[in-house]
Short mmCIF file of C-alpha atoms and ligand atoms in Angstrom, two decimals:
data_model
loop_
_atom_site.label_atom_id
_atom_site.label_comp_id
_atom_site.label_asym_id
_atom_site.label_seq_id
_atom_site.Cartn_x
_atom_site.Cartn_y
_atom_site.Cartn_z
CA MET A 1 213.31 140.86 167.79
CA SER A 2 213.90 140.24 171.45
CA ASP A 3 211.30 138.67 173.64
CA PRO A 4 211.11 140.84 176.82
CA ARG A 5 212.45 139.39 180.02
CA ILE A 6 210.73 139.98 183.34
CA ALA A 7 213.50 141.47 185.45
CA GLY A 8 211.32 142.23 188.52
CA ALA A 9 207.76 142.34 189.66
CA SER A 10 205.74 143.27 192.69
CA VAL A 11 202.19 143.35 193.92
CA THR A 12 200.81 145.12 197.02
CA LYS A 13 198.69 143.34 199.50
CA PHE A 14 195.29 143.22 197.80
CA GLY A 15 192.32 144.15 199.96
CA LYS A 16 190.54 147.06 201.58
CA HIS A 17 192.81 150.04 201.88
CA PRO A 18 190.18 152.79 201.51
CA GLU A 19 192.45 155.43 202.92
CA ARG A 20 195.39 154.71 200.70
CA THR A 21 195.65 156.86 197.47
CA GLY A 22 196.14 155.27 194.05
CA ARG A 23 199.53 156.96 193.76
CA ASP A 24 200.69 155.56 197.04
CA LEU A 25 199.53 152.00 196.15
CA PHE A 26 201.36 152.24 192.85
CA ALA A 27 204.44 153.72 194.33
CA GLU A 28 204.74 150.72 196.68
CA ALA A 29 204.51 148.22 193.85
CA GLY A 30 206.52 150.17 191.34
CA LEU A 31 209.51 150.91 193.59
CA GLU A 32 209.61 147.24 194.82
CA ALA A 33 209.50 146.02 191.20
CA LEU A 34 212.44 148.30 190.33
CA SER A 35 214.27 147.24 193.39
CA GLN A 36 213.68 143.54 192.64
CA ALA A 37 214.87 144.14 189.10
CA GLY A 38 218.17 145.60 190.27
CA ILE A 39 217.98 148.10 187.45
CA ASP A 40 219.16 151.80 187.61
CA PRO A 41 215.92 153.69 187.40
CA GLU A 42 217.68 156.09 185.04
CA ASP A 43 217.63 153.34 182.47
CA ALA A 44 213.84 153.10 182.39
CA GLU A 45 212.58 154.57 179.24
CA ALA A 46 208.79 154.28 179.42
CA LEU A 47 205.85 153.51 181.69
CA TYR A 48 202.66 151.88 180.61
CA TYR A 49 200.02 151.99 183.41
CA GLY A 50 196.58 150.43 183.62
CA ASN A 51 193.72 152.13 185.45
CA PHE A 52 189.99 151.92 184.89
CA MET A 53 187.93 154.09 187.31
CA GLY A 54 190.39 156.73 188.60
CA GLU A 55 188.05 159.60 187.54
CA LEU A 56 185.14 158.16 189.44
CA ALA A 57 186.98 156.86 192.50
CA GLU A 58 189.62 159.56 193.01
CA HIS A 59 188.48 162.39 190.67
CA GLN A 60 191.83 161.88 189.03
CA GLY A 61 192.45 161.77 185.30
CA HIS A 62 195.82 162.06 183.51
CA GLN A 63 197.35 159.40 185.67
CA GLY A 64 200.29 158.49 183.44
CA PRO A 65 202.78 161.19 184.43
CA LEU A 66 201.40 161.15 188.03
CA MET A 67 202.29 157.54 188.40
CA ALA A 68 205.66 157.92 186.71
CA GLU A 69 206.46 160.61 189.19
CA ALA A 70 205.23 158.45 192.06
CA ILE A 71 207.92 155.89 191.30
CA GLY A 72 210.62 158.50 190.66
CA LEU A 73 210.74 158.24 186.90
CA ASP A 74 210.87 161.03 184.37
CA VAL A 75 209.72 158.96 181.22
CA PRO A 76 206.96 159.11 178.69
CA ALA A 77 204.09 157.65 180.62
CA THR A 78 200.88 156.33 179.11
CA ARG A 79 197.69 155.29 180.89
CA VAL A 80 195.94 152.40 179.23
CA GLU A 81 192.18 151.81 179.75
CA ALA A 82 190.46 148.63 178.69
CA ALA A 83 188.16 148.11 181.70
CA CYS A 84 189.39 145.06 183.63
CA ALA A 85 191.92 144.26 180.84
CA SER A 86 193.68 147.65 181.30
CA ALA A 87 196.89 146.21 182.74
CA GLY A 88 197.00 143.33 180.31
CA THR A 89 196.75 145.76 177.48
CA ALA A 90 199.49 147.84 179.13
CA VAL A 91 201.71 144.72 179.08
CA ARG A 92 201.09 144.28 175.43
CA GLU A 93 202.19 147.89 174.71
CA ALA A 94 205.34 147.34 176.77
CA VAL A 95 206.11 144.14 174.97
CA LYS A 96 205.67 145.93 171.60
CA THR A 97 207.87 148.80 172.71
CA ILE A 98 210.75 146.48 173.65
CA ARG A 99 210.35 144.27 170.63
CA ASN A 100 210.39 147.26 168.33
CA GLY A 101 213.75 148.26 169.73
CA GLU A 102 212.31 151.58 171.06
CA ALA A 103 213.37 150.88 174.62
CA GLU A 104 215.56 148.52 176.63
CA VAL A 105 213.79 148.91 179.98
CA VAL A 106 210.07 149.49 180.40
CA VAL A 107 208.00 149.65 183.53
CA VAL A 108 204.45 148.27 183.31
CA GLY A 109 201.89 148.29 186.01
CA GLY A 110 198.55 149.31 187.20
CA ALA A 111 196.50 150.35 190.26
CA GLU A 112 192.93 150.78 191.27
CA ARG A 113 191.44 152.30 194.44
CA MET A 114 187.82 151.13 194.83
CA THR A 115 186.71 150.57 198.37
CA ASN A 116 186.87 154.28 199.38
CA ILE A 117 183.63 155.00 197.37
CA GLY A 118 181.61 152.15 198.91
CA THR A 119 179.93 149.13 197.28
CA ALA A 120 177.04 151.00 195.61
CA ALA A 121 179.29 153.57 193.89
CA ALA A 122 181.85 150.91 192.94
CA THR A 123 179.06 148.82 191.48
CA ASP A 124 178.04 151.91 189.43
CA ALA A 125 181.57 152.54 188.37
CA LEU A 126 182.14 148.98 187.21
CA ALA A 127 178.96 149.10 185.14
CA ILE A 128 180.35 151.78 182.89
CA ALA A 129 182.44 149.06 181.23
CA ALA A 130 179.12 148.01 179.57
CA ASP A 131 177.24 149.92 176.83
CA ASP A 132 175.64 152.89 178.62
CA LEU A 133 172.74 153.41 176.25
CA TYR A 134 171.66 149.87 175.66
CA GLU A 135 172.87 147.96 178.75
CA VAL A 136 173.35 150.27 181.76
CA ARG A 137 169.99 151.95 181.15
CA ALA A 138 168.29 148.55 181.11
CA GLY A 139 169.63 147.88 184.64
CA MET A 140 172.75 145.91 183.61
CA THR A 141 175.32 145.57 186.31
CA PHE A 142 178.69 143.84 185.99
CA PRO A 143 177.48 140.78 187.85
CA GLY A 144 174.17 140.96 185.96
CA ALA A 145 176.01 140.74 182.64
CA TYR A 146 177.91 137.60 183.63
CA ALA A 147 174.64 136.26 185.07
CA LEU A 148 173.14 136.53 181.57
CA MET A 149 176.09 134.74 180.16
CA ALA A 150 176.01 132.00 182.82
CA ARG A 151 172.39 131.25 182.27
CA SER A 152 172.90 131.10 178.53
CA TYR A 153 175.76 128.71 179.10
CA PHE A 154 173.63 126.42 181.25
CA ASP A 155 170.90 126.59 178.63
CA GLN A 156 173.18 125.72 175.70
CA TYR A 157 175.66 123.34 177.24
CA GLY A 158 174.32 122.26 180.70
CA GLY A 159 176.05 122.70 183.99
CA SER A 160 174.82 124.12 187.23
CA HIS A 161 175.46 126.59 189.98
CA GLU A 162 177.03 123.77 191.88
CA ASP A 163 179.68 123.37 189.15
CA LEU A 164 180.48 127.05 189.59
CA ALA A 165 180.72 126.61 193.33
CA HIS A 166 183.54 124.15 192.82
CA ILE A 167 185.48 126.93 190.99
CA ALA A 168 185.08 129.28 193.99
CA VAL A 169 186.10 126.53 196.40
CA LYS A 170 189.27 125.81 194.39
CA ASN A 171 190.32 129.37 194.06
CA HIS A 172 189.77 130.10 197.76
CA GLU A 173 191.84 127.06 198.61
CA HIS A 174 194.64 128.15 196.23
CA ALA A 175 194.79 131.57 197.91
CA LEU A 176 195.33 130.17 201.43
CA VAL A 177 199.14 130.49 201.15
CA ASN A 178 199.14 133.74 199.08
CA GLU A 179 199.91 136.58 201.44
CA HIS A 180 198.95 139.15 198.79
CA ALA A 181 195.43 137.74 198.59
CA GLN A 182 192.43 139.62 199.79
CA ILE A 183 190.60 136.59 201.07
CA GLN A 184 192.41 133.76 202.64
CA GLN A 185 189.56 131.61 203.84
CA GLU A 186 188.54 128.13 202.97
CA ILE A 187 184.97 127.71 201.79
CA THR A 188 182.78 124.72 200.96
CA VAL A 189 180.46 124.08 198.06
CA GLU A 190 177.57 124.44 200.54
CA ASP A 191 178.85 127.83 201.61
CA ALA A 192 178.94 128.98 198.01
CA LEU A 193 175.50 127.66 197.25
CA GLU A 194 173.93 129.13 200.33
CA ALA A 195 175.45 132.66 199.93
CA PRO A 196 173.10 135.49 199.06
CA THR A 197 172.15 136.00 195.38
CA ILE A 198 173.59 138.97 193.53
CA ALA A 199 172.17 138.39 190.10
CA THR A 200 170.55 135.03 189.48
CA PRO A 201 172.01 132.56 188.95
CA LEU A 202 175.14 134.12 190.55
CA GLY A 203 175.60 134.47 194.20
CA LEU A 204 178.06 136.38 196.43
CA TYR A 205 180.70 133.54 196.21
CA ASP A 206 180.62 133.57 192.41
CA SER A 207 181.93 137.09 192.38
CA CYS A 208 185.40 138.56 193.03
CA PRO A 209 185.54 141.10 195.81
CA ILE A 210 185.96 144.93 195.46
CA THR A 211 189.64 145.59 195.97
CA ASP A 212 192.32 148.20 196.25
CA GLY A 213 195.70 147.32 195.11
CA ALA A 214 198.55 147.76 192.60
CA ALA A 215 201.04 145.72 190.65
CA ALA A 216 204.17 146.50 188.61
CA ALA A 217 206.81 144.73 186.54
CA VAL A 218 210.01 145.71 184.94
CA LEU A 219 210.59 144.41 181.43
CA THR A 220 213.89 144.41 179.61
CA THR A 221 215.70 142.97 176.65
CA GLU A 222 217.69 139.76 176.77
CA ALA A 223 220.82 141.71 175.87
CA TYR A 224 220.31 144.22 178.70
CA ALA A 225 219.67 141.41 181.16
CA GLU A 226 222.95 139.63 180.09
CA GLU A 227 224.98 142.79 180.07
CA HIS A 228 223.85 143.74 183.60
CA ASP A 229 223.99 140.13 184.84
CA LEU A 230 220.25 140.26 185.88
CA ASP A 231 218.35 137.27 187.19
CA ALA A 232 215.54 137.30 184.66
CA PRO A 233 214.88 133.72 183.50
CA VAL A 234 211.28 134.25 182.37
CA ALA A 235 210.39 135.80 178.94
CA ILE A 236 207.08 136.98 177.48
CA THR A 237 207.18 134.97 174.30
CA GLY A 238 203.67 135.51 172.98
CA THR A 239 201.22 138.40 173.05
CA GLY A 240 197.65 138.44 171.74
CA GLN A 241 194.65 140.76 171.90
CA GLY A 242 191.06 140.33 170.74
CA GLY A 243 187.95 142.39 170.61
CA ASP A 244 184.14 141.94 170.34
CA ASN A 245 180.97 143.94 170.23
CA LEU A 246 180.75 145.93 173.47
CA ALA A 247 177.08 145.09 174.15
CA LEU A 248 176.07 141.43 174.75
CA GLN A 249 172.96 141.94 172.73
CA ASP A 250 175.02 142.47 169.57
CA ARG A 251 176.92 139.19 169.81
CA PRO A 252 175.87 136.00 168.00
CA HIS A 253 176.57 133.92 171.13
CA LEU A 254 176.05 134.73 174.79
CA ALA A 255 177.97 131.75 176.01
CA GLN A 256 181.17 132.17 174.18
CA THR A 257 184.01 134.74 174.35
CA PRO A 258 185.51 135.03 170.81
CA ALA A 259 187.69 137.96 171.82
CA ALA A 260 189.64 135.54 174.04
CA ASP A 261 189.65 132.88 171.32
CA LYS A 262 191.37 135.49 169.03
CA ALA A 263 193.76 136.64 171.74
CA ALA A 264 194.75 133.06 172.53
CA GLU A 265 195.37 132.08 168.89
CA GLU A 266 197.52 135.10 168.31
CA ALA A 267 199.52 134.59 171.47
CA TYR A 268 200.09 130.86 170.88
CA ASP A 269 201.11 131.51 167.24
CA ASP A 270 203.47 134.30 168.42
CA ALA A 271 205.15 132.06 170.99
CA GLY A 272 205.10 129.01 168.73
CA VAL A 273 203.25 126.91 171.32
CA GLY A 274 199.80 125.30 171.58
CA PRO A 275 197.38 124.75 174.48
CA ASP A 276 198.83 121.29 175.07
CA ASP A 277 202.23 122.89 175.91
CA VAL A 278 200.77 125.07 178.64
CA ASP A 279 201.52 123.86 182.21
CA PHE A 280 199.24 126.28 184.04
CA ALA A 281 197.36 129.55 183.69
CA GLU A 282 196.17 132.62 185.55
CA VAL A 283 192.80 133.49 184.06
CA HIS A 284 190.32 136.25 184.52
CA ASP A 285 187.71 134.81 186.92
CA CYS A 286 185.95 138.06 187.88
CA PHE A 287 183.03 135.71 188.22
CA THR A 288 183.23 131.93 188.46
CA ILE A 289 181.59 131.48 185.04
CA ALA A 290 184.31 133.66 183.51
CA GLU A 291 186.89 130.98 184.42
CA VAL A 292 184.90 128.51 182.34
CA PHE A 293 184.85 130.86 179.36
CA ALA A 294 188.61 131.47 179.74
CA ILE A 295 189.68 127.82 179.88
CA GLU A 296 187.52 127.03 176.85
CA SER A 297 188.82 130.00 174.87
CA LEU A 298 192.43 129.12 175.76
CA GLY A 299 191.83 125.78 174.09
CA PHE A 300 192.23 123.67 177.25
CA TYR A 301 188.59 122.41 176.92
CA GLU A 302 185.99 122.03 174.17
CA ARG A 303 182.94 124.35 174.39
CA GLY A 304 180.59 123.15 177.10
CA GLU A 305 183.26 121.05 178.86
CA GLY A 306 185.11 123.70 180.91
CA ILE A 307 182.25 123.84 183.42
CA ALA A 308 183.25 120.44 184.93
CA ALA A 309 186.97 121.06 185.17
CA ALA A 310 187.13 122.28 188.75
CA ARG A 311 184.59 119.73 189.95
CA ASP A 312 186.54 116.98 188.39
CA GLY A 313 189.79 118.17 189.93
CA GLU A 314 191.56 118.94 186.68
CA THR A 315 192.24 122.58 187.45
CA THR A 316 192.97 122.30 191.12
CA ARG A 317 196.55 122.50 192.35
CA ASP A 318 196.99 118.81 192.22
CA GLY A 319 195.24 118.55 188.81
CA ASP A 320 196.73 118.19 185.40
CA ARG A 321 196.73 121.85 184.53
CA PRO A 322 196.15 124.08 187.53
CA ILE A 323 194.23 127.25 187.00
CA ASN A 324 194.53 130.34 189.17
CA LEU A 325 197.12 129.06 191.66
CA SER A 326 197.17 132.60 193.02
CA GLY A 327 193.54 132.26 194.07
CA GLY A 328 192.44 134.06 190.96
CA LEU A 329 190.44 137.32 191.07
CA LYS A 330 187.92 135.40 193.18
CA ALA A 331 190.19 135.14 196.25
CA LYS A 332 193.24 137.20 195.49
CA GLY A 333 191.03 140.17 194.67
CA HIS A 334 190.53 142.37 191.65
CA PRO A 335 191.89 145.91 191.79
CA VAL A 336 190.68 146.34 188.16
CA GLY A 337 193.51 148.31 186.57
CA ALA A 338 196.21 146.23 188.30
CA THR A 339 194.97 142.75 187.63
CA GLY A 340 196.70 142.04 184.29
CA VAL A 341 200.13 142.83 185.74
CA ALA A 342 199.44 140.87 188.98
CA GLN A 343 198.69 137.89 186.68
CA LEU A 344 201.99 138.45 184.81
CA ALA A 345 203.82 138.58 188.10
CA THR A 346 202.13 135.42 189.39
CA VAL A 347 203.01 133.45 186.25
CA ALA A 348 206.64 134.67 186.42
CA TRP A 349 206.88 133.58 190.06
CA LEU A 350 205.36 130.22 189.34
CA LEU A 351 207.83 129.63 186.54
CA ASP A 352 210.91 130.69 188.51
CA GLY A 353 209.79 128.79 191.55
CA SER A 354 209.41 131.66 193.96
CA HIS A 355 205.57 131.58 194.29
CA PRO A 356 204.18 129.88 197.40
CA ARG A 357 202.15 127.59 195.08
CA ALA A 358 205.11 126.84 192.76
CA ASP A 359 205.35 123.37 194.29
CA ALA A 360 202.08 122.56 192.32
CA VAL A 361 203.88 123.11 188.96
CA PRO A 362 207.46 121.88 189.42
CA ASP A 363 209.51 121.88 186.29
CA SER A 364 206.91 123.85 184.38
CA THR A 365 208.21 125.89 181.49
CA VAL A 366 205.13 127.50 179.94
CA GLY A 367 202.52 129.63 181.72
CA VAL A 368 199.69 131.79 180.32
CA ALA A 369 197.98 134.96 181.58
CA HIS A 370 194.42 135.69 180.35
CA ASN A 371 192.98 139.17 181.21
CA ALA A 372 189.53 140.12 180.13
CA GLY A 373 187.74 143.47 180.04
CA GLY A 374 184.00 144.06 180.61
CA THR A 375 181.99 141.05 179.30
CA VAL A 376 185.17 140.03 177.38
CA ALA A 377 184.93 142.65 174.71
CA SER A 378 188.63 143.08 175.30
CA THR A 379 191.05 140.30 176.03
CA THR A 380 194.81 140.00 176.26
CA VAL A 381 196.67 136.70 176.41
CA HIS A 382 200.35 136.39 177.18
CA VAL A 383 202.50 133.34 176.99
CA MET A 384 205.48 133.23 179.33
CA GLU A 385 208.34 130.77 179.09
CA VAL A 386 211.41 129.88 181.16
CA GLN A 387 214.49 130.60 178.92
CA GLU A 388 217.63 128.53 179.00
CA MET B 1 168.52 161.80 187.02
CA THR B 2 167.26 163.73 183.99
CA GLU B 3 169.60 164.32 181.10
CA SER B 4 169.45 167.87 179.85
CA ALA B 5 170.35 166.94 176.32
CA GLN B 6 168.83 164.12 174.31
CA ASP B 7 170.94 161.26 173.24
CA GLY B 8 170.28 161.64 169.53
CA GLU B 9 169.16 158.61 167.74
CA TYR B 10 168.85 156.59 170.94
CA ASP B 11 166.06 158.81 172.23
CA GLU B 12 164.47 158.92 168.82
CA TRP B 13 164.53 155.17 168.86
CA LEU B 14 162.69 155.13 172.17
CA ASP B 15 160.19 157.61 170.76
CA SER B 16 159.54 155.28 167.80
CA ILE B 17 158.78 152.37 170.22
CA GLU B 18 156.48 154.56 172.26
CA SER B 19 154.53 155.55 169.19
CA GLY B 20 154.24 151.89 168.11
CA GLU B 21 156.69 152.27 165.23
CA GLY B 22 159.74 150.61 166.61
CA TYR B 23 162.44 149.82 164.10
CA TYR B 24 165.98 148.46 163.79
CA LEU B 25 168.78 149.09 161.25
CA GLU B 26 169.52 146.33 158.79
CA CYS B 27 172.46 146.11 156.36
CA SER B 28 172.33 144.65 152.88
CA ASN B 29 173.40 141.31 154.36
CA GLY B 30 170.63 141.13 156.94
CA HIS B 31 172.62 142.05 160.06
CA GLY B 32 170.50 144.00 162.48
CA TRP B 33 171.55 146.71 164.90
CA LEU B 34 170.09 149.47 167.09
CA PRO B 35 170.81 153.15 166.32
CA PRO B 36 173.05 155.07 166.08
CA ARG B 37 175.00 153.12 163.55
CA ARG B 38 176.63 154.32 160.33
CA VAL B 39 178.21 151.06 159.35
CA CYS B 40 177.50 147.39 159.95
CA PRO B 41 180.31 146.27 162.40
CA ARG B 42 180.06 142.66 160.99
CA CYS B 43 180.34 143.35 157.21
CA HIS B 44 181.28 147.00 156.88
CA ASP B 45 178.17 147.69 154.76
CA GLN B 46 177.13 151.43 155.06
CA ASP B 47 173.83 150.95 153.34
CA LEU B 48 171.70 150.60 156.51
CA SER B 49 167.95 150.90 156.28
CA ALA B 50 165.23 151.13 158.97
CA VAL B 51 163.12 148.06 159.19
CA ASP B 52 160.03 147.48 161.40
CA LEU B 53 160.75 145.58 164.63
CA PRO B 54 158.81 142.29 164.88
CA GLU B 55 155.91 142.46 167.17
CA SER B 56 157.39 139.96 169.54
CA GLY B 57 160.66 138.42 170.55
CA GLU B 58 161.93 135.60 172.72
CA ILE B 59 163.84 135.85 175.97
CA ALA B 60 167.44 134.69 175.21
CA SER B 61 168.73 135.08 178.72
CA HIS B 62 167.63 136.83 181.89
CA THR B 63 168.79 137.64 185.38
CA THR B 64 167.08 138.89 188.56
CA ILE B 65 169.37 141.62 189.91
CA THR B 66 169.30 142.11 193.70
CA VAL B 67 172.39 144.24 194.09
CA PRO B 68 171.74 147.32 191.87
CA THR B 69 173.61 150.47 191.04
CA PRO B 70 172.30 153.58 192.87
CA GLN B 71 170.31 154.49 189.79
CA PHE B 72 168.25 151.27 190.20
CA GLU B 73 168.16 151.21 194.01
CA ASP B 74 164.35 151.31 194.30
CA ASP B 75 163.82 149.12 191.22
CA ALA B 76 165.57 146.12 192.81
CA PRO B 77 164.92 143.34 192.61
CA TYR B 78 164.32 143.59 188.91
CA VAL B 79 164.78 141.37 185.85
CA THR B 80 167.12 142.41 183.06
CA ALA B 81 166.84 140.27 179.95
CA ILE B 82 168.17 140.04 176.38
CA ALA B 83 165.34 139.28 173.94
CA ASP B 84 165.90 137.94 170.40
CA PHE B 85 163.81 139.81 167.79
CA GLY B 86 165.26 137.96 164.82
CA PRO B 87 168.08 139.90 163.13
CA VAL B 88 168.44 142.16 166.21
CA SER B 89 168.46 141.46 169.95
CA VAL B 90 167.46 144.01 172.59
CA THR B 91 168.30 144.44 176.29
CA GLY B 92 165.42 145.53 178.54
CA LEU B 93 163.65 145.26 181.92
CA VAL B 94 161.06 142.49 182.21
CA ARG B 95 157.77 143.77 183.58
CA ASP B 96 154.40 142.32 184.53
CA VAL B 97 155.90 138.94 185.37
CA ASP B 98 156.98 137.41 188.63
CA PRO B 99 160.77 137.26 188.40
CA ASP B 100 160.72 133.59 189.34
CA ASP B 101 158.47 132.84 186.36
CA VAL B 102 160.69 134.41 183.71
CA ALA B 103 162.21 131.73 181.41
CA ILE B 104 164.33 131.47 178.30
CA GLY B 105 162.06 131.28 175.33
CA ASP B 106 159.29 133.43 176.77
CA VAL B 107 157.57 135.48 174.13
CA VAL B 108 157.62 139.21 174.94
CA GLY B 109 156.70 142.49 173.29
CA LEU B 110 158.80 145.65 173.35
CA ASP B 111 157.69 148.76 175.13
CA VAL B 112 159.06 151.87 176.85
CA GLY B 113 158.50 152.13 180.62
CA GLU B 114 159.76 154.15 183.52
CA ARG B 115 162.59 153.39 185.87
CA VAL B 116 161.28 153.38 189.47
CA THR B 117 164.31 155.11 191.06
CA THR B 118 164.95 157.96 188.58
CA GLY B 119 161.79 158.15 186.46
CA ASP B 120 163.97 157.85 183.35
CA ARG B 121 162.70 156.03 180.32
CA ALA B 122 163.79 152.50 179.80
CA VAL B 123 163.23 149.59 177.38
CA VAL B 124 160.78 147.08 178.89
CA PHE B 125 159.53 143.68 177.88
CA ARG B 126 155.99 142.53 178.64
CA PRO B 127 154.65 139.02 178.10
CA ARG B 128 152.62 138.53 174.87
ZN1 ZN C 401 176.21 143.44 157.78
#
């Protein structure tokens, strides 16, 4: 069993590109990833592609073959949908395909076009990741769902909106040097606390923006990389996925994300590492409170203690274990179906030293990507390591 | 937005609440769920029986939503909450309370109300 190497990766500039079609966004990322990999496109044997709301935003289903064609490939192409974890789930399929020996070169990616339909329609589209009968019809929005989880966390473990503001401040600061980021703007705790409310207790600066963008990566075997003399020092050594009840009302705890616990445990076991071995992580901070759930589920903090991590400077770029050096979804942006692969690319670049924030984690050898769907009813965790 | 077809057991469940005979489904091990369910997702038991919903529940968490979807445009700002009715929890809109006064632990009853924007039926909670 060969752990897949990341031979090349690319992300588009995340932001507002309302006039750009999904296929054009993905073509930019996919072609650049293939070019970075230095692989003959004829050798690619499969595409796994993440996309969440293409039917609603572009009236476009059946995106697998469309996106393969957009990057010049004639391969079996499968679209994977798991809400905001679509691309992480696509990565997992690509990893399994390579490990099974079914392919030597697989392209994985994702894209989302969102701003073309406006904020109200995008809010509507995002809400369908929740249970339509029991949540959406009771007014649940995506921010509203995380607001329910945040209030429950405060009630059970303590913490405040000000603690969450420190997470937003950190991630905005991290994104200042990331040219792919949608928001490159420093903010203060006061800015975050004074921002308009979306769904109490969460405000505008607790939420990731609505984003257009795409990401792609080329995965290959160690043998193929050696044979073709590829520069591919980073391997995906662990993959995990967990699930949970779709509706919040059906879960025993509103302030825990067991799907991520399960994904993390599986990925760590697979890689033969533990939380203490992890130098940094890119986690799914669609809302500030989601970063708290993520770092607790990844085992970096006990339940109820993750809330203070950013405030105490432990997850900032000069902290012990930096979280979301890219700026996270909060500042980098969240083109839903692309996010999991953008995280994968970020971790690879931080490990190989080519990311603009790599100076925060010199000599690091183990990074983790945590990608969550909906209110964490789907989660993937991937462990990546620098190979000798 | 009116659906032309009913949503099976979901609409029947709303009917039951409207007629004061609200129920939930319980497996042999006491796990509670709302319909439609054919199996308990926690213990795989398929022997689910309808049990009367308690008269009142407690707010487990709540949020006042100011940025709604288009289907709730004229409802906003509104309060969505999850209320704990013992073996089962329910999501609904909190009515007849100032949003600023809603708190975790508040005792509420279950009712069916109307959404302002669309006129569709919705689960609502009122203080008890
Ligand atoms: Zn059961």
